CSV table of C-alpha atoms and ligand atoms in Angstrom, one decimal:
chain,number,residue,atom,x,y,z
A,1084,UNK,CA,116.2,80.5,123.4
A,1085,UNK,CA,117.7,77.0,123.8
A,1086,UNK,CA,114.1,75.6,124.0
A,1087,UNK,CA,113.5,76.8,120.4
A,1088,UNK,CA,116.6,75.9,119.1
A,1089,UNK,CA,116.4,72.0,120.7
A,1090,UNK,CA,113.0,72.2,119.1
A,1091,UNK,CA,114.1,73.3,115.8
A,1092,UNK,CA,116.8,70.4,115.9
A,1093,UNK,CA,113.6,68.1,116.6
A,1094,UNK,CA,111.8,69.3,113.8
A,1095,UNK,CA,114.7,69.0,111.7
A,1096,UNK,CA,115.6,65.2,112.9
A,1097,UNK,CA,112.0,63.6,113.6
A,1098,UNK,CA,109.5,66.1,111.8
A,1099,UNK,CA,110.7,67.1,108.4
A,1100,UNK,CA,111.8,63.8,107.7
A,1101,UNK,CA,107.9,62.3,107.9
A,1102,UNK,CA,106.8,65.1,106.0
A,1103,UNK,CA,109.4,65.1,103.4
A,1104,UNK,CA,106.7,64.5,100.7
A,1105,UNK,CA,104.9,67.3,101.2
A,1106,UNK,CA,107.5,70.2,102.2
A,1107,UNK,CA,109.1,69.1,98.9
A,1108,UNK,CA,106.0,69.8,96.7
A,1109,UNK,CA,105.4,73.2,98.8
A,1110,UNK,CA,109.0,74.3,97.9
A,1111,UNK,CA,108.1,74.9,94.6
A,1112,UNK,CA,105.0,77.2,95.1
A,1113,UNK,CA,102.3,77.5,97.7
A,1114,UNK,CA,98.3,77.7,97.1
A,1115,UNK,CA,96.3,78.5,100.3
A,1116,UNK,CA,93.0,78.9,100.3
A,1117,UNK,CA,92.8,81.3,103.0
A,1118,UNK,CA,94.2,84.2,104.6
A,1119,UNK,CA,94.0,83.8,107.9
A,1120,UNK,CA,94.7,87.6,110.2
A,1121,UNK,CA,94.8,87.4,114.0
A,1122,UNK,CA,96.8,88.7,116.8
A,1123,UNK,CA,100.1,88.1,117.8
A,1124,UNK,CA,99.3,86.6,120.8
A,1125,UNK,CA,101.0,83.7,121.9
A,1126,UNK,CA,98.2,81.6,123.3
A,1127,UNK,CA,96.3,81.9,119.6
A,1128,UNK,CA,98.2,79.7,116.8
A,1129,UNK,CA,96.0,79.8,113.9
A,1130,UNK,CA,97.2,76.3,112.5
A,1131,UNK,CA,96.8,75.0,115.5
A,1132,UNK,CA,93.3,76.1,116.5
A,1133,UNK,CA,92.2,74.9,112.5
A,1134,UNK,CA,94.4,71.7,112.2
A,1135,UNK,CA,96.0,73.3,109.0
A,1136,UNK,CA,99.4,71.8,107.1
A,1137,UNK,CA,102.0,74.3,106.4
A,1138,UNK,CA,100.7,75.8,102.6
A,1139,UNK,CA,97.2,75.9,103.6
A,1140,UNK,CA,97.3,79.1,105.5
A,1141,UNK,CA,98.2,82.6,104.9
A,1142,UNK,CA,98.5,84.2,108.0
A,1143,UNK,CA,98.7,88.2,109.0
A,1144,UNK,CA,99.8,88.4,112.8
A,1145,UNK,CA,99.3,91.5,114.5
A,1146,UNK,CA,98.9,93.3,118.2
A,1147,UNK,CA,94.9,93.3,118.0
A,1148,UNK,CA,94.1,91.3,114.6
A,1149,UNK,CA,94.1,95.0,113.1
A,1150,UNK,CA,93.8,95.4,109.0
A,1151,UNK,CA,94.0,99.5,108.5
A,1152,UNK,CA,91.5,100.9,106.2
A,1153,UNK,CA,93.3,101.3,102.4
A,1154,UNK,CA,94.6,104.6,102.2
A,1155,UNK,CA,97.5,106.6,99.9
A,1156,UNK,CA,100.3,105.1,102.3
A,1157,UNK,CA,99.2,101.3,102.8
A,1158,UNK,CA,101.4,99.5,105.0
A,1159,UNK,CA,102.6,96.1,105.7
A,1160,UNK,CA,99.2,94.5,106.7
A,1161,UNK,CA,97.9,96.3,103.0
A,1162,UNK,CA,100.2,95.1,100.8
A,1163,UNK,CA,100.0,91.8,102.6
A,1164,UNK,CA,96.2,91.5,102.0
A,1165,UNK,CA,96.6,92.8,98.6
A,1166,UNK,CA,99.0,89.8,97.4
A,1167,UNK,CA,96.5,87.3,99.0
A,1168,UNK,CA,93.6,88.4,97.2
A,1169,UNK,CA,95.5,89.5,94.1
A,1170,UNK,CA,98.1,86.8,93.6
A,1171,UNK,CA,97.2,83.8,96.0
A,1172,UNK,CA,93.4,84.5,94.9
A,1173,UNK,CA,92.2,83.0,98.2
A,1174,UNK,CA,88.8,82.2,98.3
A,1175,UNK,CA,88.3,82.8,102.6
A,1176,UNK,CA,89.1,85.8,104.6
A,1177,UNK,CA,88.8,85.2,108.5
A,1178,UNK,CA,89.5,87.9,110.8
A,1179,UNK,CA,90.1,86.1,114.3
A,1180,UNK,CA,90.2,88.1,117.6
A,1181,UNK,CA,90.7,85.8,121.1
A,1182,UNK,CA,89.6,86.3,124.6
A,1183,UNK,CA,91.7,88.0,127.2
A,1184,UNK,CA,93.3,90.2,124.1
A,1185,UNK,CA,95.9,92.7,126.1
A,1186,UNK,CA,95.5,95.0,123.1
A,1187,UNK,CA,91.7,95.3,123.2
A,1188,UNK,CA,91.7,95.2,127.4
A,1189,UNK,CA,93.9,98.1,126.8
A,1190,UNK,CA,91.7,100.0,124.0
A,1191,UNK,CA,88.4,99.1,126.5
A,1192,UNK,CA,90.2,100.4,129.4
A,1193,UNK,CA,91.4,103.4,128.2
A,1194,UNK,CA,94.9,102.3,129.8
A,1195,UNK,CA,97.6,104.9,129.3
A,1196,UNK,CA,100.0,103.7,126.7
A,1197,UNK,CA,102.3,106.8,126.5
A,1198,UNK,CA,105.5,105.0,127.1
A,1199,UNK,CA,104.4,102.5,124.1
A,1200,UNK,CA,103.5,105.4,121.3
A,1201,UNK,CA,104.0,102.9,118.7
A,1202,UNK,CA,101.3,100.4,120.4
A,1203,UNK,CA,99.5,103.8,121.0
A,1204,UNK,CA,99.2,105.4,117.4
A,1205,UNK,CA,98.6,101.3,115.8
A,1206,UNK,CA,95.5,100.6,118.5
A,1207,UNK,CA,93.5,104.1,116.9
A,1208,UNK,CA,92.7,101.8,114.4
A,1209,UNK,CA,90.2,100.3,116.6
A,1210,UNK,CA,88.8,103.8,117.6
A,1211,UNK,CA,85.5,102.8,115.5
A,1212,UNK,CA,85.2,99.3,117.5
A,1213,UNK,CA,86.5,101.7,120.7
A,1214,UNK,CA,83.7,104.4,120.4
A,1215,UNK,CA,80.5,101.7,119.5
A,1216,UNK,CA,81.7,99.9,122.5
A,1217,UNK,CA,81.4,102.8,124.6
A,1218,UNK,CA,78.4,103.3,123.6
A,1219,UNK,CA,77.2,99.9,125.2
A,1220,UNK,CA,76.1,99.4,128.5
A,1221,UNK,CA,78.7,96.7,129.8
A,1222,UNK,CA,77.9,95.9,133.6
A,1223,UNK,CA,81.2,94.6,134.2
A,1224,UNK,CA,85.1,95.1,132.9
A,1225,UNK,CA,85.3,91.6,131.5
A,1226,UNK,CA,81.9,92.1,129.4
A,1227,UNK,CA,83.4,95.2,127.9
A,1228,UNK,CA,86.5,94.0,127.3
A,1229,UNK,CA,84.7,90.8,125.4
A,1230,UNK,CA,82.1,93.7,124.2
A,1231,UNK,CA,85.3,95.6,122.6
A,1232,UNK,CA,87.1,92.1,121.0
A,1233,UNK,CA,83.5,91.1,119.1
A,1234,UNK,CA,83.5,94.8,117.8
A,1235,UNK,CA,87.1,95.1,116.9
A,1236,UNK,CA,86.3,92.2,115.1
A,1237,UNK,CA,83.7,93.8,113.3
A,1238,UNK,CA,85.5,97.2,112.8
A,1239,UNK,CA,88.4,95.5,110.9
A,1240,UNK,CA,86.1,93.8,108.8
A,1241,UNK,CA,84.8,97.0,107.5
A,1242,UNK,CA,88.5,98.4,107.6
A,1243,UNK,CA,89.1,95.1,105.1
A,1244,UNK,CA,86.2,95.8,102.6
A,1245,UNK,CA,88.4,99.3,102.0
A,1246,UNK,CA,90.7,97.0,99.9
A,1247,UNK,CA,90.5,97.5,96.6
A,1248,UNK,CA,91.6,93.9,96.3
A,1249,UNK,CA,89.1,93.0,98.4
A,1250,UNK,CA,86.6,95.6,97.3
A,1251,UNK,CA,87.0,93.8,93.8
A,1252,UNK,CA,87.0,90.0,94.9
A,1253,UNK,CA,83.6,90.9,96.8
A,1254,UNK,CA,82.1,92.0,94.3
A,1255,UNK,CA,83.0,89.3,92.1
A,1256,UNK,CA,81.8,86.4,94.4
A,1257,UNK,CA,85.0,84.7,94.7
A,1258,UNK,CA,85.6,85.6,98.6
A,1259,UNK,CA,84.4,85.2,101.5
A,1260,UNK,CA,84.5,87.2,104.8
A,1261,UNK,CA,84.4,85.6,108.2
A,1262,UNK,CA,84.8,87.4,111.7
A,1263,UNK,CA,85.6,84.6,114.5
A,1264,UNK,CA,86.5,85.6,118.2
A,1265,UNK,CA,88.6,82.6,119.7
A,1266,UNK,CA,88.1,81.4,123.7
A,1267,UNK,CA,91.3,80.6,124.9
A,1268,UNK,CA,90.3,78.7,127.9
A,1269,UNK,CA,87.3,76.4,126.4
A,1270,UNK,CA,89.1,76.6,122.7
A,1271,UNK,CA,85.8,77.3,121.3
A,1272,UNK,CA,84.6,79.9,118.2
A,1273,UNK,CA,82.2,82.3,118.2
A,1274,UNK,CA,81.6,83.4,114.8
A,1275,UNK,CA,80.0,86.6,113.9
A,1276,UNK,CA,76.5,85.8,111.5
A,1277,UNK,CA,76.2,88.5,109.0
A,1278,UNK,CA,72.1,88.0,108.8
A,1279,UNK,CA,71.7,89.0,113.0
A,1280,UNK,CA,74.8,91.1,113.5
A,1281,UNK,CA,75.9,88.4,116.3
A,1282,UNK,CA,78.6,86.5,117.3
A,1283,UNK,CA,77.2,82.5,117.1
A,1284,UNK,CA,79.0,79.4,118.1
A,1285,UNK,CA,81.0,78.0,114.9
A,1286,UNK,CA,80.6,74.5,116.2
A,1287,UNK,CA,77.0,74.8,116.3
A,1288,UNK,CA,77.0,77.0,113.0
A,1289,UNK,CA,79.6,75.8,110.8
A,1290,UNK,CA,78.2,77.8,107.5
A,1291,UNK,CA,78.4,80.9,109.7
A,1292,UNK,CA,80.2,83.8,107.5
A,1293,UNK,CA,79.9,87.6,107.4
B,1830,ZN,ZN1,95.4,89.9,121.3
């Protein structure tokens, strides 16, 4: 805990001063372009990973990148994608899974999580991404697990579209859906290409989106 604390006192000595400018125009409203929903993970930092400023991303952090379909009780992760959409009126979605997600190795695995039933009852919502991945012939463990990332990916896109907020923005034009899986070893994108249903290279594709 001391590291984060001496780090705070760092940012608060060296950091903020440099940036004075601009963390005293964000204190008076922010407008990011782009909400920005990945995992938890530590080894994924979405402003990191997309050189973003504080203001230029609104992030959703989860075990799993998981967005639950809308339903009468919406949730945290809901109301959250609501106020982007709604309020913020960002104009990107991405939904970014990584490699070596202990969440989806656990959904692909079919590891008992019994003595974590909260971890248990949030990871059904990747039963959709769970069941088509099944249904593929992976020759190895690390090729389903991979397999079961890229489909999560593409299950929570559809869980997103349930939005009304979304739903609404979609069909108005003014948003756009990606569905990027990051590596965390060679720090490259794959980004899923809505015209061949595959995952694609971002550097290579940059116009890539879902
Ligand atoms: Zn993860």
């Amino acid at each position: 805990m001391q590291d984060i604390i001496s780090g705070f006192l760092r940012f608060q000595q060296e950091v903020f001063p440099e940036r004075k400018e601009l963390f005293k125009t964000l204190a008076s409203g922010q407008t990011p372009k782009a909400l920005f929903i990945s995992c938890s993970d530590s080894r994924m930092v979405p402003e990191l990973v997309t050189q973003r400023e504080p203001g230029e991303l609104f992030v959703i952090r989860n075990a799993g990148n998981i967005v639950p379909s809308f339903g009468p009780e919406p949730g945290g992760v809901s109301a959250t994608v609501e106020y982007a959409v709604s309020a913020l009126q960002v104009s990107d979605i991405v939904i970014c899974g990584h490699s070596d997600c202990g969440a989806m190795k656990a959904v692909a695995t079919c590891a008992c999580l019994d003595h974590m039933p909260a971890v248990k009852h949030w990871l059904h919502y990747a039963d959709a991404a769970r069941m088509i991945n099944e249904s593929r012939n992976h020759p190895t463990e690390p090729e389903r697990i991979d397999g079961m990332v890229r489909e999560n990916v593409i299950a929570q896109l559809n869980n997103l579209r349930t939005h009304p907020s979304v739903a609404v923005a979609l069909a108005q034009g003014r948003v756009t859906l990606h569905g990027w899986v990051y590596d965390i070893e060679s720090g490259s994108i794959d980004a899923l290409d809505a015209a061949s249903g595959k995952f694609v290279p971002l550097a290579q594709h940059p116009a890539t989106k879902v």
